[in-house]
Coordinates of C-alpha atoms and ligand atoms in Angstrom, one line a residue:
M1 CA 0.0 0.0 0.0
M2 CA 1.1 3.6 -0.7
T3 CA 1.7 6.1 2.0
R4 CA 0.0 9.5 1.8
E5 CA 3.2 11.1 0.5
E6 CA 3.8 8.4 -2.1
Y7 CA 0.2 8.9 -3.3
F8 CA 0.9 12.7 -3.7
E9 CA 4.1 11.9 -5.6
S10 CA 2.3 9.4 -7.8
L11 CA -0.1 12.1 -8.9
R12 CA 2.7 14.4 -9.8
K13 CA 3.8 11.9 -12.4
L14 CA 0.5 12.1 -14.2
N15 CA 0.2 14.4 -17.2
L16 CA -3.4 15.6 -16.5
K17 CA -5.1 18.2 -18.6
V18 CA -7.2 20.2 -16.2
Y19 CA -8.8 23.6 -16.9
M20 CA -9.9 26.0 -14.2
F21 CA -11.1 29.6 -14.7
G22 CA -10.3 29.3 -18.4
E23 CA -6.7 28.2 -18.0
L24 CA -4.8 25.0 -18.1
V25 CA -3.7 24.2 -14.5
E26 CA 0.1 23.6 -14.6
N27 CA 0.4 21.8 -11.3
P28 CA -2.8 20.4 -10.0
V29 CA -1.2 18.8 -6.9
D30 CA -0.1 22.1 -5.5
N31 CA -3.0 24.3 -6.7
P32 CA -4.5 25.9 -3.6
I33 CA -8.1 25.4 -4.9
I34 CA -7.5 21.7 -5.7
R35 CA -5.2 20.8 -2.8
P36 CA -7.8 20.4 0.0
S37 CA -9.5 17.7 -2.1
L38 CA -6.2 15.9 -2.6
N39 CA -5.7 16.0 1.2
S40 CA -9.0 14.3 1.7
I41 CA -8.1 11.3 -0.5
G42 CA -4.7 11.4 1.2
M43 CA -6.5 10.6 4.4
T44 CA -7.6 7.3 2.9
Y45 CA -3.9 6.4 2.6
E46 CA -2.9 7.8 5.9
L47 CA -5.5 6.0 8.0
A48 CA -4.8 2.7 6.2
N49 CA -1.3 2.8 7.4
Q50 CA -2.3 3.4 11.1
P51 CA -2.6 0.1 13.1
E52 CA -5.6 1.6 15.0
Y53 CA -7.6 1.7 11.8
E54 CA -6.2 -1.3 10.1
D55 CA -9.3 -3.5 10.5
L56 CA -11.6 -0.9 8.9
M57 CA -9.3 0.6 6.3
T58 CA -7.7 -2.6 4.9
A59 CA -8.7 -6.1 3.8
T60 CA -7.2 -9.2 2.4
S61 CA -7.6 -9.3 -1.4
S62 CA -9.7 -12.0 -3.0
L63 CA -7.6 -11.6 -6.1
N64 CA -4.1 -11.9 -4.8
G65 CA -4.2 -12.6 -1.1
Q66 CA -2.4 -9.4 -0.3
K67 CA -3.3 -6.8 2.3
V68 CA -5.0 -4.0 0.3
N69 CA -6.7 -0.7 1.0
R70 CA -10.4 -1.4 1.5
F71 CA -11.1 1.2 -1.2
T72 CA -9.7 -1.2 -3.8
H73 CA -11.3 -4.3 -2.2
L74 CA -14.1 -6.6 -3.5
H75 CA -16.6 -7.1 -0.7
Q76 CA -16.4 -10.8 0.4
S77 CA -19.1 -10.8 3.1
T78 CA -21.9 -8.7 4.6
E79 CA -19.3 -7.9 7.3
D80 CA -17.2 -6.3 4.6
L81 CA -20.2 -4.2 3.5
V82 CA -20.7 -3.0 7.1
K83 CA -17.1 -2.2 7.5
K84 CA -17.2 -0.1 4.3
V85 CA -20.0 2.0 5.8
K86 CA -18.1 2.5 9.0
M87 CA -14.9 3.4 7.1
L88 CA -16.8 6.1 5.2
R89 CA -18.2 7.5 8.4
L90 CA -14.8 7.6 9.9
L91 CA -13.4 9.5 6.9
G92 CA -16.3 11.9 6.9
Q93 CA -15.5 12.6 10.6
K94 CA -11.8 13.1 9.8
T95 CA -12.2 15.3 6.7
G96 CA -15.6 17.1 7.1
S97 CA -15.9 16.7 3.4
C98 CA -16.1 14.4 0.4
F99 CA -13.0 12.1 0.2
Q100 CA -13.9 11.0 -3.3
R101 CA -12.4 7.5 -3.4
C102 CA -15.7 5.6 -2.9
V103 CA -17.0 6.1 -6.5
G104 CA -14.1 3.8 -7.7
M105 CA -14.7 1.2 -5.0
D106 CA -18.4 1.1 -5.9
A107 CA -17.7 1.0 -9.6
N108 CA -15.2 -1.8 -9.1
N109 CA -17.7 -4.0 -7.2
A110 CA -20.5 -3.4 -9.7
V111 CA -18.3 -4.0 -12.8
F112 CA -16.8 -7.2 -11.2
S113 CA -20.2 -8.9 -10.8
T114 CA -21.8 -7.6 -14.0
T115 CA -18.9 -8.7 -16.3
Y116 CA -19.2 -12.2 -14.8
E117 CA -22.8 -12.3 -15.8
I118 CA -22.2 -10.9 -19.3
D119 CA -19.5 -13.5 -19.9
E120 CA -21.8 -16.2 -18.7
A121 CA -24.4 -15.1 -21.3
Y122 CA -22.1 -14.3 -24.2
G123 CA -18.8 -16.2 -23.7
T124 CA -17.0 -12.9 -23.7
N125 CA -13.8 -12.2 -21.8
Y126 CA -14.7 -9.0 -19.8
H127 CA -14.5 -10.5 -16.4
E128 CA -10.9 -11.7 -16.9
N129 CA -10.1 -8.2 -18.4
F130 CA -11.5 -6.6 -15.3
K131 CA -9.8 -8.9 -12.8
K132 CA -6.5 -8.1 -14.4
F133 CA -7.2 -4.3 -14.2
L134 CA -8.3 -4.5 -10.6
N135 CA -5.4 -6.7 -9.5
D136 CA -3.1 -4.0 -10.8
V137 CA -5.1 -1.3 -9.0
Q138 CA -4.9 -3.2 -5.7
L139 CA -1.2 -4.0 -5.9
K140 CA -0.3 -0.4 -6.9
D141 CA -3.0 1.1 -4.5
L142 CA -4.4 3.4 -7.1
V143 CA -7.4 5.7 -7.0
V144 CA -10.0 4.8 -9.5
D145 CA -12.7 7.3 -10.5
G146 CA -16.0 5.6 -11.3
A147 CA -17.6 7.6 -14.1
M148 CA -21.3 7.1 -14.9
T149 CA -23.2 10.3 -15.4
D150 CA -23.5 11.4 -19.1
P151 CA -24.7 15.0 -19.9
K152 CA -27.9 13.4 -21.3
G153 CA -29.1 16.3 -23.6
D154 CA -32.9 16.0 -24.1
R155 CA -34.0 13.8 -21.2
S156 CA -37.0 12.6 -23.2
L157 CA -34.9 10.9 -25.9
S158 CA -32.8 7.8 -25.7
P159 CA -29.0 8.0 -26.3
S160 CA -29.1 7.1 -30.0
K161 CA -32.0 9.6 -30.7
Q162 CA -30.2 12.7 -29.3
A163 CA -29.6 15.7 -31.7
D164 CA -26.0 15.5 -30.7
P165 CA -25.0 11.8 -30.7
D166 CA -22.2 12.6 -28.2
S167 CA -24.7 13.6 -25.5
Y168 CA -24.0 10.1 -24.2
L169 CA -20.5 8.7 -24.3
R170 CA -20.2 6.3 -27.2
V171 CA -18.0 4.2 -29.4
V172 CA -17.2 6.2 -32.6
E173 CA -14.7 3.7 -34.1
R174 CA -14.1 0.0 -33.8
R175 CA -10.6 -1.3 -34.5
P176 CA -9.1 -4.8 -34.2
D177 CA -7.1 -3.7 -31.2
G178 CA -9.8 -1.7 -29.4
V179 CA -12.3 1.1 -29.7
V180 CA -12.3 4.9 -29.9
V181 CA -14.8 6.7 -27.6
R182 CA -16.2 10.2 -27.6
G183 CA -18.5 12.0 -25.1
A184 CA -18.3 13.4 -21.6
K185 CA -19.0 12.4 -18.0
A186 CA -20.4 15.1 -15.7
H187 CA -20.0 15.8 -12.0
Q188 CA -17.0 13.6 -11.8
T189 CA -16.0 13.4 -8.1
G190 CA -12.3 13.3 -7.5
I191 CA -11.2 12.9 -11.1
V192 CA -8.3 15.2 -10.8
N193 CA -6.9 13.1 -8.0
S194 CA -7.4 9.8 -9.7
H195 CA -5.0 7.5 -11.6
E196 CA -7.6 5.7 -13.5
V197 CA -11.2 6.4 -14.7
L198 CA -13.6 3.5 -14.9
V199 CA -16.4 4.4 -17.3
M200 CA -19.9 2.8 -17.2
P201 CA -23.2 3.5 -19.1
T202 CA -25.6 5.8 -17.3
I203 CA -29.0 4.2 -18.0
A204 CA -30.7 1.0 -19.1
M205 CA -30.5 0.7 -22.9
K206 CA -32.4 -0.6 -25.9
P207 CA -30.8 -2.6 -28.8
D208 CA -30.5 0.7 -30.8
D209 CA -28.1 2.0 -28.2
K210 CA -25.4 -0.6 -28.8
D211 CA -22.6 2.0 -29.3
Y212 CA -23.5 3.5 -25.9
A213 CA -23.4 0.3 -23.9
I214 CA -19.7 0.6 -23.3
S215 CA -17.6 0.1 -20.1
F216 CA -13.8 0.4 -19.9
A217 CA -11.0 1.8 -17.8
V218 CA -8.1 4.1 -19.0
P219 CA -5.5 6.2 -17.2
T220 CA -6.8 9.7 -16.4
D221 CA -4.0 11.2 -18.5
S222 CA -4.8 9.3 -21.6
E223 CA -4.6 11.1 -24.9
G224 CA -7.9 12.9 -25.6
I225 CA -9.1 13.2 -22.0
F226 CA -9.4 16.7 -20.4
M227 CA -11.3 18.1 -17.4
I228 CA -13.0 21.3 -16.6
Y229 CA -12.9 21.9 -12.9
G230 CA -16.3 22.6 -11.2
R231 CA -16.3 25.9 -9.3
Q232 CA -17.7 25.9 -5.8
S233 CA -19.3 28.5 -3.6
C234 CA -16.5 30.5 -1.8
D235 CA -13.7 28.6 -3.7
T236 CA -11.5 31.7 -4.3
R237 CA -11.2 32.3 -0.6
K238 CA -8.6 29.5 -0.8
T239 CA -6.5 31.8 -2.9
E240 CA -6.5 34.7 -0.5
E241 CA -3.2 35.4 1.1
G242 CA -2.9 33.8 4.5
A243 CA -6.5 32.4 4.3
D244 CA -7.3 30.4 7.4
I245 CA -10.3 31.3 9.6
D246 CA -12.5 32.3 6.6
L247 CA -12.1 28.8 5.0
G248 CA -13.9 27.0 7.8
N249 CA -12.1 23.9 6.8
K250 CA -8.6 24.8 5.7
E251 CA -7.2 21.4 5.2
F252 CA -9.9 19.3 3.4
G253 CA -12.5 19.5 0.6
G254 CA -13.8 17.7 -2.4
H255 CA -14.2 18.4 -6.1
E256 CA -16.2 17.6 -9.2
A257 CA -15.3 18.2 -12.8
L258 CA -16.7 17.8 -16.3
V259 CA -14.6 15.2 -18.1
I260 CA -14.4 15.3 -21.8
F261 CA -13.4 12.2 -23.8
D262 CA -12.4 13.6 -27.1
N263 CA -11.7 10.5 -29.3
V264 CA -10.0 8.3 -26.6
F265 CA -8.5 5.0 -27.6
V266 CA -9.4 2.0 -25.4
P267 CA -7.4 -1.2 -25.9
N268 CA -9.4 -4.5 -26.0
E269 CA -8.0 -5.7 -22.7
R270 CA -9.5 -2.6 -20.9
I271 CA -13.0 -3.1 -22.2
F272 CA -15.6 -4.6 -19.8
M273 CA -18.8 -4.2 -21.8
N274 CA -19.2 -3.5 -25.5
G275 CA -22.7 -3.5 -27.0
E276 CA -24.4 -5.9 -24.5
T277 CA -27.2 -3.3 -24.1
E278 CA -29.4 -5.5 -21.8
F279 CA -26.7 -5.5 -19.1
A280 CA -26.4 -1.7 -19.0
G281 CA -29.3 -1.5 -16.6
M282 CA -27.8 -4.2 -14.3
L283 CA -24.5 -2.2 -14.1
V284 CA -26.3 1.1 -13.4
E285 CA -28.5 -0.5 -10.7
R286 CA -25.6 -2.2 -8.9
F287 CA -23.2 0.8 -9.0
S288 CA -25.9 3.2 -7.9
G289 CA -27.0 0.8 -5.2
Y290 CA -23.5 0.6 -3.8
H291 CA -23.1 4.4 -3.9
R292 CA -26.5 4.9 -2.2
Q293 CA -25.2 2.7 0.6
S294 CA -22.0 4.8 0.7
Y295 CA -23.9 7.9 1.6
G296 CA -25.2 6.1 4.7
G297 CA -21.5 6.4 5.9
C298 CA -19.9 9.5 4.4
K299 CA -22.7 11.9 4.9
V300 CA -23.2 10.6 8.5
G301 CA -19.5 11.3 9.3
V302 CA -19.8 14.9 7.9
G303 CA -23.1 15.1 9.8
D304 CA -21.2 14.2 13.0
V305 CA -18.8 17.2 12.4
L306 CA -21.7 19.5 11.7
I307 CA -23.6 18.4 14.9
G308 CA -20.4 19.0 16.9
A309 CA -19.9 22.4 15.4
T310 CA -23.5 23.3 16.1
A311 CA -23.2 22.2 19.7
L312 CA -20.0 24.3 20.1
A313 CA -21.7 27.3 18.6
A314 CA -24.4 27.0 21.3
D315 CA -21.7 26.5 24.0
Y316 CA -19.8 29.6 22.7
N317 CA -22.8 32.0 22.9
G318 CA -24.3 30.6 26.1
A319 CA -27.4 29.0 24.5
A320 CA -26.4 25.4 25.2
K321 CA -28.7 25.0 28.2
A322 CA -31.8 26.2 26.5
S323 CA -34.2 23.3 26.2
H324 CA -35.1 23.9 22.6
V325 CA -31.4 24.0 21.7
K326 CA -30.8 20.6 23.4
D327 CA -33.9 19.3 21.6
K328 CA -32.7 20.4 18.2
L329 CA -29.3 18.8 18.8
I330 CA -31.2 15.6 19.7
E331 CA -33.2 15.9 16.5
M332 CA -30.0 16.3 14.4
T333 CA -28.5 13.3 16.1
H334 CA -31.7 11.2 15.6
L335 CA -31.7 12.1 11.8
N336 CA -28.0 11.4 11.4
E337 CA -28.2 8.1 13.1
T338 CA -31.2 7.1 11.1
L339 CA -29.1 7.5 8.0
F340 CA -26.4 5.4 9.5
S341 CA -28.9 2.7 10.4
C342 CA -30.0 2.6 6.8
G343 CA -26.4 2.2 5.6
V344 CA -25.8 -0.6 8.1
A345 CA -29.1 -2.3 7.4
C346 CA -28.7 -2.5 3.6
S347 CA -25.2 -3.9 4.3
C348 CA -26.3 -6.6 6.8
E349 CA -29.1 -7.7 4.4
G350 CA -26.6 -7.9 1.5
C351 CA -26.0 -11.1 -0.5
K352 CA -23.5 -12.9 -2.6
T353 CA -23.5 -12.3 -6.4
K354 CA -22.9 -15.0 -8.9
S355 CA -19.3 -13.7 -9.3
G356 CA -18.6 -14.2 -5.6
N357 CA -18.5 -10.6 -4.3
Y358 CA -21.2 -9.2 -2.1
I359 CA -23.9 -6.7 -2.9
I360 CA -26.1 -4.6 -0.6
D361 CA -29.9 -5.1 -0.4
L362 CA -31.0 -2.8 -3.2
L363 CA -34.4 -1.8 -1.6
L364 CA -32.8 -0.8 1.6
A365 CA -29.9 1.0 -0.1
N366 CA -32.4 3.0 -2.1
V367 CA -34.4 3.8 1.1
C368 CA -31.1 4.9 2.6
K369 CA -30.4 7.4 -0.3
Q370 CA -34.0 8.6 -0.3
N371 CA -33.6 9.7 3.3
I372 CA -30.2 11.3 2.4
T373 CA -32.1 13.5 -0.1
R374 CA -34.0 14.9 2.9
F375 CA -32.3 14.6 6.3
P376 CA -29.0 16.5 5.7
Y377 CA -31.2 19.5 4.6
E378 CA -33.1 19.3 7.9
I379 CA -29.8 18.9 9.8
V380 CA -28.4 22.0 8.1
R381 CA -31.6 23.9 8.8
L382 CA -31.3 23.1 12.5
A383 CA -27.5 24.0 12.4
E384 CA -28.3 27.4 10.9
D385 CA -31.1 27.9 13.4
I386 CA -28.7 27.3 16.4
A387 CA -25.7 29.0 14.9
G388 CA -27.6 32.2 14.3
G389 CA -27.1 34.8 11.5
L390 CA -23.5 35.4 12.4
M391 CA -22.5 32.4 10.3
V392 CA -23.2 34.5 7.2
T393 CA -22.6 38.1 8.4
L394 CA -19.2 37.7 10.2
P395 CA -16.5 40.2 9.2
S396 CA -13.7 38.8 7.2
E397 CA -10.5 37.4 8.7
K398 CA -8.7 40.4 7.2
D399 CA -10.9 42.8 9.1
F400 CA -10.3 40.7 12.2
N401 CA -6.5 41.0 11.7
T402 CA -6.6 44.8 11.1
A403 CA -5.3 46.6 14.2
E404 CA -7.9 49.4 14.3
L405 CA -10.8 47.0 13.8
K406 CA -9.8 44.0 15.9
P407 CA -10.7 45.6 19.3
Y408 CA -14.2 46.4 18.1
I409 CA -14.7 43.0 16.6
E410 CA -13.5 41.4 19.8
K411 CA -15.7 43.7 21.9
Y412 CA -18.9 43.2 20.0
L413 CA -18.7 39.6 18.8
V414 CA -17.7 38.1 22.2
G415 CA -19.9 35.3 23.5
V416 CA -19.4 33.5 26.8
E417 CA -16.4 34.3 29.0
G418 CA -13.4 32.2 28.3
V419 CA -14.1 31.6 24.6
S420 CA -12.1 33.7 22.2
V421 CA -13.8 35.6 19.4
E422 CA -11.4 33.8 17.0
D423 CA -12.7 30.4 18.1
R424 CA -16.3 31.6 17.7
M425 CA -15.5 32.8 14.2
R426 CA -13.8 29.4 13.3
I427 CA -16.9 27.5 14.3
M428 CA -19.2 29.8 12.5
R429 CA -17.1 29.5 9.3
L430 CA -17.1 25.7 9.6
I431 CA -20.9 25.6 9.8
E432 CA -20.9 28.0 6.8
N433 CA -18.5 25.8 4.9
I434 CA -20.6 22.6 5.4
S435 CA -24.0 24.3 4.9
L436 CA -23.2 26.6 2.0
G437 CA -19.5 26.9 1.3
T438 CA -17.1 24.6 -0.5
A439 CA -18.0 21.4 1.5
A440 CA -21.7 22.0 0.8
V441 CA -21.2 20.5 -2.7
G442 CA -20.6 17.2 -0.9
Y443 CA -23.0 17.6 2.0
R444 CA -26.0 19.3 0.6
T445 CA -26.6 19.3 -3.1
E446 CA -24.8 16.0 -3.5
S447 CA -27.2 14.6 -0.9
M448 CA -29.9 15.4 -3.4
H449 CA -28.4 14.4 -6.7
G450 CA -25.3 12.3 -6.0
A451 CA -25.7 8.5 -6.7
G452 CA -29.0 9.5 -8.5
S453 CA -31.7 12.1 -7.9
P454 CA -34.6 11.3 -5.6
Q455 CA -36.9 10.1 -8.4
A456 CA -34.4 7.4 -9.4
Q457 CA -34.6 5.9 -5.9
R458 CA -38.4 6.0 -6.0
I459 CA -38.4 4.0 -9.2
M460 CA -36.1 1.5 -7.6
I461 CA -38.2 1.4 -4.4
S462 CA -41.3 0.8 -6.4
R463 CA -39.6 -2.0 -8.4
Q464 CA -38.4 -3.7 -5.2
S465 CA -41.4 -3.1 -3.1
N466 CA -43.3 -6.4 -3.9
L467 CA -46.7 -4.8 -3.6
E468 CA -48.4 -8.0 -4.9
Q469 CA -47.1 -10.0 -2.0
K470 CA -48.3 -7.3 0.4
K471 CA -51.7 -7.4 -1.1
E472 CA -51.7 -11.2 -0.5
L473 CA -50.9 -10.6 3.1
A474 CA -53.8 -8.2 3.5
K475 CA -56.2 -10.6 1.7
N476 CA -55.2 -13.4 4.1
I477 CA -55.8 -11.3 7.2
A478 CA -59.0 -9.9 5.9
N479 CA -60.2 -13.3 4.9
I480 CA -60.7 -12.5 1.2
K481 CA -61.2 -15.6 -0.7
K482 CA -58.9 -16.4 -3.7
D483 CA -60.7 -16.8 -7.0
Ligands
SF4_501 FE1 -17.5 9.0 -1.1 FE2 -19.5 10.3 -0.1 FE3 -17.8 11.6 -1.7 FE4 -19.5 9.8 -2.7 S1 -20.0 11.8 -1.7 S2 -17.3 9.9 -3.2 S3 -19.6 8.3 -1.1 S4 -17.3 10.7 0.3
FE502 FE1 -21.1 11.2 -4.7

């Protein structure tokens, strides 16, 4: 396994093409806007090397018998699935943001089982291709970015019926040694910090969409790939000289980007699906199921940080003993632990796939994510309620550090005795960061749309709900005769 520093160095060797604010970023690793997101993934390496976290952060590989980072592991039991959720909660607690590495873990597990079933139906060689790829990822301890979401153009039309055929990523050329693909993947979490990108189709497909049913992995610095970095609320604060208090979370963050595949060559041995349209739905369902489980861990960990910050805000202004404040903190905890319960439940109820790795219970994973589209919003509402307006009206750090203003800021923004105004500012800025600053991408809006928007879960819940069986139960109890 790599150390945190080795991971940073390995990224320096990549020749990534990243654009931000209209310019090519020369050195993404040391860019002040990108760096906090790199530090977050760095934590997945750092904790894996600490004996205290070994059990959660590492596992024994089913492919090569080596000790590997759990983020590269194929789940071998329901216990592994539960450990994954706990690992993500831990990382959310340590970073207070999105640590990005889970999309690859979820994609790996989904592609592993789906390729097995495609090969079974068609006699193809995708599963072996994938195993070779993943073995390499495990031994080198790489970051893989799972890439699913296509831009989608007109949502009422299928991929092959779009005005622009590139609205969904597709094969544009077939060669004896591989294929050439063109298209884009949107909202790509952590792509700039990843060594490899694992591409999957984004929806279930019909026979007409053959060129769009493509799954493969290529290095992120492959010829033809470039990224346009997503800007975040308050992002340029990170470029301010001496920025610290105003950042709320100086060390960690997350990122997303639009990734363009402009005629990228994929060799045959890196292809994991190529035209088997009827398996696109299976892959989407499995990947999104795993990622919906993931949120029952990562969002809960960030929620822990937000609840702690909110309780401190109350301590610092003397409101902690008010009964409604105590009750709101209880409510925040109740909501947060409900999300964790869903993450654990869908893991405990998981089962073995034909390929041998384990998958979560899909109904419960979708219930988990459906709750995630709601509860973090309520948790943030309560955090803002308790924090007070100061979290959005505070003077800047520069004002605070200006000699003629500092005494006035200290005089008028003081709370309880014994707590410095600076500490009060730090907590307010942390709450701001998670609720509406840079980390809000990962905590709020991603809670809505990440791993699929709410309606996608409702469709899955409806499919898995087994209403007919429930009707039978009611008929039996009500003594309604069968005809
Ligand atoms: Fe991982 Fe959560 Fe970020 Fe998704 S949102 S990559 S599950 S930390
Ligand atoms: Fe996500």
